[in-house]
Short mmCIF file of C-alpha atoms in Angstrom, two decimals:
data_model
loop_
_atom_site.label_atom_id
_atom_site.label_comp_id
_atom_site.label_asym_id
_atom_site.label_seq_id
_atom_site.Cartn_x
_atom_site.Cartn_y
_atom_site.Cartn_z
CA UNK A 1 93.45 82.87 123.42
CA UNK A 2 92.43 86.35 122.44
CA UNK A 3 93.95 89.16 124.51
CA UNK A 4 91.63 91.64 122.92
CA UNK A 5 87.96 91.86 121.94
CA UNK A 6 85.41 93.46 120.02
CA UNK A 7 81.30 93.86 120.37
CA UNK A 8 79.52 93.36 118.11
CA UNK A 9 81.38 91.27 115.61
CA UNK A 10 79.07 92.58 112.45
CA UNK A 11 76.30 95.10 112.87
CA UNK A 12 74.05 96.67 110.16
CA UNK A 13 72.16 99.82 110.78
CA UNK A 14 70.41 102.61 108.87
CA UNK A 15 71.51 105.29 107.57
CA UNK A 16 71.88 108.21 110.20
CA UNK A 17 71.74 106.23 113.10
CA UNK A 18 74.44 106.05 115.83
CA UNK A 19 76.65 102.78 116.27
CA UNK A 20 79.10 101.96 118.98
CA UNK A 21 81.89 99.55 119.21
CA UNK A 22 83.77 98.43 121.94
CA UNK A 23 87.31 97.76 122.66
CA UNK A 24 88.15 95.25 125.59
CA UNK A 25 91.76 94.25 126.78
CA UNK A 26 91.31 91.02 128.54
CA UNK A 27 93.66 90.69 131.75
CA UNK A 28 95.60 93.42 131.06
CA UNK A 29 95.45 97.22 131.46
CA UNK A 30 95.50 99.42 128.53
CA UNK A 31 96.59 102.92 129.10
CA UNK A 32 96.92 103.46 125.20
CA UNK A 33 94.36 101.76 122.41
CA UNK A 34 94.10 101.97 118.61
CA UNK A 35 91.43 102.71 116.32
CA UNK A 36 91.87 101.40 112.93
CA UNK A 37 89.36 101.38 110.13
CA UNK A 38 90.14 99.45 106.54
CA UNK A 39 88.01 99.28 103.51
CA UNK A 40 87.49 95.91 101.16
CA UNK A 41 90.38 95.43 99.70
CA UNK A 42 92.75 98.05 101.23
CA UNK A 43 95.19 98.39 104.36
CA UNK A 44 94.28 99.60 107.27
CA UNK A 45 94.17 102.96 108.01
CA UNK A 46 94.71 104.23 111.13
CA UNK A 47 92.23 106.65 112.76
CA UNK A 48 92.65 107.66 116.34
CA UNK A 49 94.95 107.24 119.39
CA UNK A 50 92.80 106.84 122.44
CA UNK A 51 94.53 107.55 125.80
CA UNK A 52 92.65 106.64 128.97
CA UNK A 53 91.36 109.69 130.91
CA UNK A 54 92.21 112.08 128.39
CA UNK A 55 91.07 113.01 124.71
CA UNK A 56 91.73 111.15 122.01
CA UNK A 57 94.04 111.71 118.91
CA UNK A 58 92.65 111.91 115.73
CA UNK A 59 94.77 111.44 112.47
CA UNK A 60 94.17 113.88 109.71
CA UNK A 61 91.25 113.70 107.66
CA UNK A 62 89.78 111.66 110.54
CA UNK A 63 86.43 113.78 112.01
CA UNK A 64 86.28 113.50 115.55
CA UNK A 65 83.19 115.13 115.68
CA UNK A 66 81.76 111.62 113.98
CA UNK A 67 83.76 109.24 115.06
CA UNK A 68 83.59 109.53 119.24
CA UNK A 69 86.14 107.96 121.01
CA UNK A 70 86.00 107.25 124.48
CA UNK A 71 88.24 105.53 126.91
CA UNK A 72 86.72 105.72 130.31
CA UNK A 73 88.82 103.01 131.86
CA UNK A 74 91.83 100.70 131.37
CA UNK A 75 90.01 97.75 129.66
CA UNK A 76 87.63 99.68 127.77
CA UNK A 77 87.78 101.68 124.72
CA UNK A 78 84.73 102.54 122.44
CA UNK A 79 84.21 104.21 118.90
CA UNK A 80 81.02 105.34 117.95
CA UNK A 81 79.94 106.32 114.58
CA UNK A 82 77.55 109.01 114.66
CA UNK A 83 75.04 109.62 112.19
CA UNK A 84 76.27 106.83 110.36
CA UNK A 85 76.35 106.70 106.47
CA UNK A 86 76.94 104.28 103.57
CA UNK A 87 80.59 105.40 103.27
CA UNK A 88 80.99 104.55 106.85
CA UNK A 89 80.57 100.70 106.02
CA UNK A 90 83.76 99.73 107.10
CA UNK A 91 86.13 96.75 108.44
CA UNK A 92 86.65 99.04 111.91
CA UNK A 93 89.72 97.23 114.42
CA UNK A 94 91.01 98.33 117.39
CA UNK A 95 94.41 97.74 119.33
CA UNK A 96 95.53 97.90 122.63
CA UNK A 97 98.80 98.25 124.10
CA UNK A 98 100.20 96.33 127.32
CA UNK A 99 101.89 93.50 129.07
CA UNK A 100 98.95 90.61 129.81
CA UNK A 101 99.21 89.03 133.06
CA UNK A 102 101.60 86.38 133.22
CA UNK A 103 103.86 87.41 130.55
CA UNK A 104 106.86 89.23 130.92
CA UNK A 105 108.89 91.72 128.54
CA UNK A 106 107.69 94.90 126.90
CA UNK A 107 104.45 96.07 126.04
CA UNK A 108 103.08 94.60 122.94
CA UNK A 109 100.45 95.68 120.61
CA UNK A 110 97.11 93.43 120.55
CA UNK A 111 94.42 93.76 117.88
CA UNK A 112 90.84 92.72 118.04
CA UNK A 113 88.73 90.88 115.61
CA UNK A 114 87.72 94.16 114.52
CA UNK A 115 83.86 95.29 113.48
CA UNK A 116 82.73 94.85 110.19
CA UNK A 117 79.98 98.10 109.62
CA UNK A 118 77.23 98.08 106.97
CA UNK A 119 75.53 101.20 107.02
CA UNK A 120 72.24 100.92 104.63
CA UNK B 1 105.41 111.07 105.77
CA UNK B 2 105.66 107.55 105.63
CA UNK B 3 104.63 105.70 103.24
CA UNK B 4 104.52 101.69 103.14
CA UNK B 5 104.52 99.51 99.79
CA UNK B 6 103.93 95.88 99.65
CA UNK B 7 105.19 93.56 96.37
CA UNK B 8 103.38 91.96 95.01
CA UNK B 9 100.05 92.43 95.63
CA UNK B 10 99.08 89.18 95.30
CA UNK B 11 100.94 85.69 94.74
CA UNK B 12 99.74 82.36 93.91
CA UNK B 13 101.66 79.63 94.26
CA UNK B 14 101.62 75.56 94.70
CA UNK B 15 102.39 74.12 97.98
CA UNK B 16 105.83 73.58 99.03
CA UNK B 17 107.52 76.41 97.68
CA UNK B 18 109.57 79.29 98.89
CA UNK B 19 108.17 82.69 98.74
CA UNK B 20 109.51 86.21 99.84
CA UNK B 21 107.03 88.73 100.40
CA UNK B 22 108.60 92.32 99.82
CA UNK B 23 107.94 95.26 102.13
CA UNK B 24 109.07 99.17 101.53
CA UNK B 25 109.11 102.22 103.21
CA UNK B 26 109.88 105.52 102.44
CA UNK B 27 111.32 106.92 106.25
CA UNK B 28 113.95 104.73 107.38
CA UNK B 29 113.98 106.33 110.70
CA UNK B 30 111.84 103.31 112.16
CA UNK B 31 111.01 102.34 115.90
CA UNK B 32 110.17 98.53 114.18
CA UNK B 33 108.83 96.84 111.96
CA UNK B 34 105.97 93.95 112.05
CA UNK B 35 104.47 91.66 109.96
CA UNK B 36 100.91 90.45 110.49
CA UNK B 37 98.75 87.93 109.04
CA UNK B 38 95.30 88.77 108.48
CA UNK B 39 92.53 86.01 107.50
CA UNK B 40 89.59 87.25 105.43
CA UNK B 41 87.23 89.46 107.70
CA UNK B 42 89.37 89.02 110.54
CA UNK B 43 91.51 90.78 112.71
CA UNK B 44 95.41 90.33 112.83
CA UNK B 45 97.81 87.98 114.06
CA UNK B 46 101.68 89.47 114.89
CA UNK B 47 104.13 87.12 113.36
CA UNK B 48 107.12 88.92 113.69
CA UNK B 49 108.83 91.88 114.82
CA UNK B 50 112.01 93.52 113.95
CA UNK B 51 113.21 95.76 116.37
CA UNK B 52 115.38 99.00 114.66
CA UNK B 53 118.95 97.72 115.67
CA UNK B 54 118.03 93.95 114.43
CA UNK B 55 118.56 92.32 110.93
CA UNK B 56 116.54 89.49 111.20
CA UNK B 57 114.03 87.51 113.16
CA UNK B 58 112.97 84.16 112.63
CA UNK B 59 109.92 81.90 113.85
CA UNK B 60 109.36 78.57 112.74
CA UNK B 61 109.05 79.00 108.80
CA UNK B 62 109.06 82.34 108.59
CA UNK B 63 112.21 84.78 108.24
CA UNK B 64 111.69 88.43 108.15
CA UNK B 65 114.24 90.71 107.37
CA UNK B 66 115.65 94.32 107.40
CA UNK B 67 117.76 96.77 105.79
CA UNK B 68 116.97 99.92 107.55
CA UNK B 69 119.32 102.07 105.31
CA UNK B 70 117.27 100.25 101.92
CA UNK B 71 113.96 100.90 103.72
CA UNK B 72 113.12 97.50 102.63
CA UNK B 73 112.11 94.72 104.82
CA UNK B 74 111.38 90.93 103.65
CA UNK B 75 109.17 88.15 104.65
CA UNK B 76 110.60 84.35 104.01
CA UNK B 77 108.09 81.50 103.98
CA UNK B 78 109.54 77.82 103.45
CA UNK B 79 107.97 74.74 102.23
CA UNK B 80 104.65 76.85 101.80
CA UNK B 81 101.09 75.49 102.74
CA UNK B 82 97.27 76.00 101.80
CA UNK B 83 97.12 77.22 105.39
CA UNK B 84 99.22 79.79 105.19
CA UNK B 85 97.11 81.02 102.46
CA UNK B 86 96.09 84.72 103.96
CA UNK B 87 96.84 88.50 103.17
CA UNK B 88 100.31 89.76 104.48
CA UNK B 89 100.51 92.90 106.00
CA UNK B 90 103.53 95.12 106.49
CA UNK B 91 103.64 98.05 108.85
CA UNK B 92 106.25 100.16 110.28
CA UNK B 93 106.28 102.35 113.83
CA UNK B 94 108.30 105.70 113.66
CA UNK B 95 108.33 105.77 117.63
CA UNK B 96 107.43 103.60 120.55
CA UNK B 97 103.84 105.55 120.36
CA UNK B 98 102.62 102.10 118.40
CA UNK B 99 100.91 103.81 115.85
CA UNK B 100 101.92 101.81 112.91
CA UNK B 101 101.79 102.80 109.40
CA UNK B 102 100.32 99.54 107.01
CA UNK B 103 101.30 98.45 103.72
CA UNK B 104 98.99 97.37 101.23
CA UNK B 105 99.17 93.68 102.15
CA UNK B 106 100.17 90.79 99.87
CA UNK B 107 97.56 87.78 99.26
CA UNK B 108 98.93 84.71 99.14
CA UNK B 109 97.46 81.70 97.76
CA UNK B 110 98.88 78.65 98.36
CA UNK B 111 97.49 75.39 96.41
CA UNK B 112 97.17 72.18 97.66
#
């Protein structure tokens, strides 16, 4: 079964309204999660580290003044896109890092579903 | 900077052949290497992972390759089937960080 999740699935929203997406690891902790964001037809592209109780990474070009990231606990990670545009409209997928209960070995690398943004 | 290519971009071809799915990169001063499946508008599925120090790993059908010093990596998929019709994604990790660095993807197509 899934290990990680995202809400909501799909979402549509106006332009210049705020959206947030969250980032779940299910039975296992998550010190370090993934944003990733990829547009129709490309790779994906990979946006922010987000570290639980500190600030989050941004990669170049990425502004962090738009795209909040917040990871206020182990399990939980969440992007939100503010003022959101039609550019924004996006395939956005997180990732989270860890060893889920019951499983042994290293830490692996889990993505979600991922978020699929239509800004109007 | 690293900088992942994927050949071909897309493939079509009938069921029950061999394919190889090519994968470059640019930095061959790689943590791993992985190779995900991704389904169209969904996430991604891990099928393999190549540590630096291995050559090869291998699960079920699929045999992934690498040749650090080439910066090339390859994905093997015998006796092909419509189901494993999907894009093919590539990506390499310069550290044990996890940030991972995608390729472009391959599409396969695989008719019945």
């Amino acid at each position: 079964g899934a290990v990680v999740s995202q809400h909501p699935s799909r979402v549509i929203c106006k332009s210049g309204t705020s959206v947030k997406i969250e980032c779940r690891s299910l039975d296992f902790q998550a010190t370090t999660m993934f944003w990733y964001r990829q547009f129709p037809k490309q790779s994906l592209m990979l946006m922010a580290t987000s570290n639980e109780g500190s600030k989050a990474t941004y990669e170049q070009g990425v502004e962090k003044d738009k795209f909040l990231i917040n990871h206020a606990s182990l399990t939980l990670s969440t992007l939100t896109v503010t003022s959101a545009h039609p550019e924004d409209s996006s395939f956005y997928i997180c990732s989270a890092v860890g060893t889920p209960k019951g499983l042994l070995g290293e830490e692996t690398q889990y993505f979600g579903p991922g978020t699929r943004l239509l800004v109007l | 900077k690293q900088e992942v290519t994927q050949i071909p971009a897309a493939l079509s071809v009938p069921e029950g052949e061999n394919l190889v799915l090519n994968c470059s990169f640019t930095d061959s001063a790689i943590y791993n290497l992985q190779w995900f499946r991704q389904d169209p508008g969904k996430g991604l599925t891990s099928l393999l992972l190549i540590q630096s120090s291995q050559r090869e790993q291998t699960s079920g059908r699929l045999n992934a390759s690498l040749d650090k010093s080439s910066g090339r990596s390859t994905l093997y998929i015998a006796a092909s089937q419509p189901g494993d019709s999907a894009t093919y994604l590539c990506a390499v990790s310069s550290s044990n960080t996890g940030k991972l660095i995608f390729g472009q993807g391959t599409t396969l197509q695989v008719k019945p």
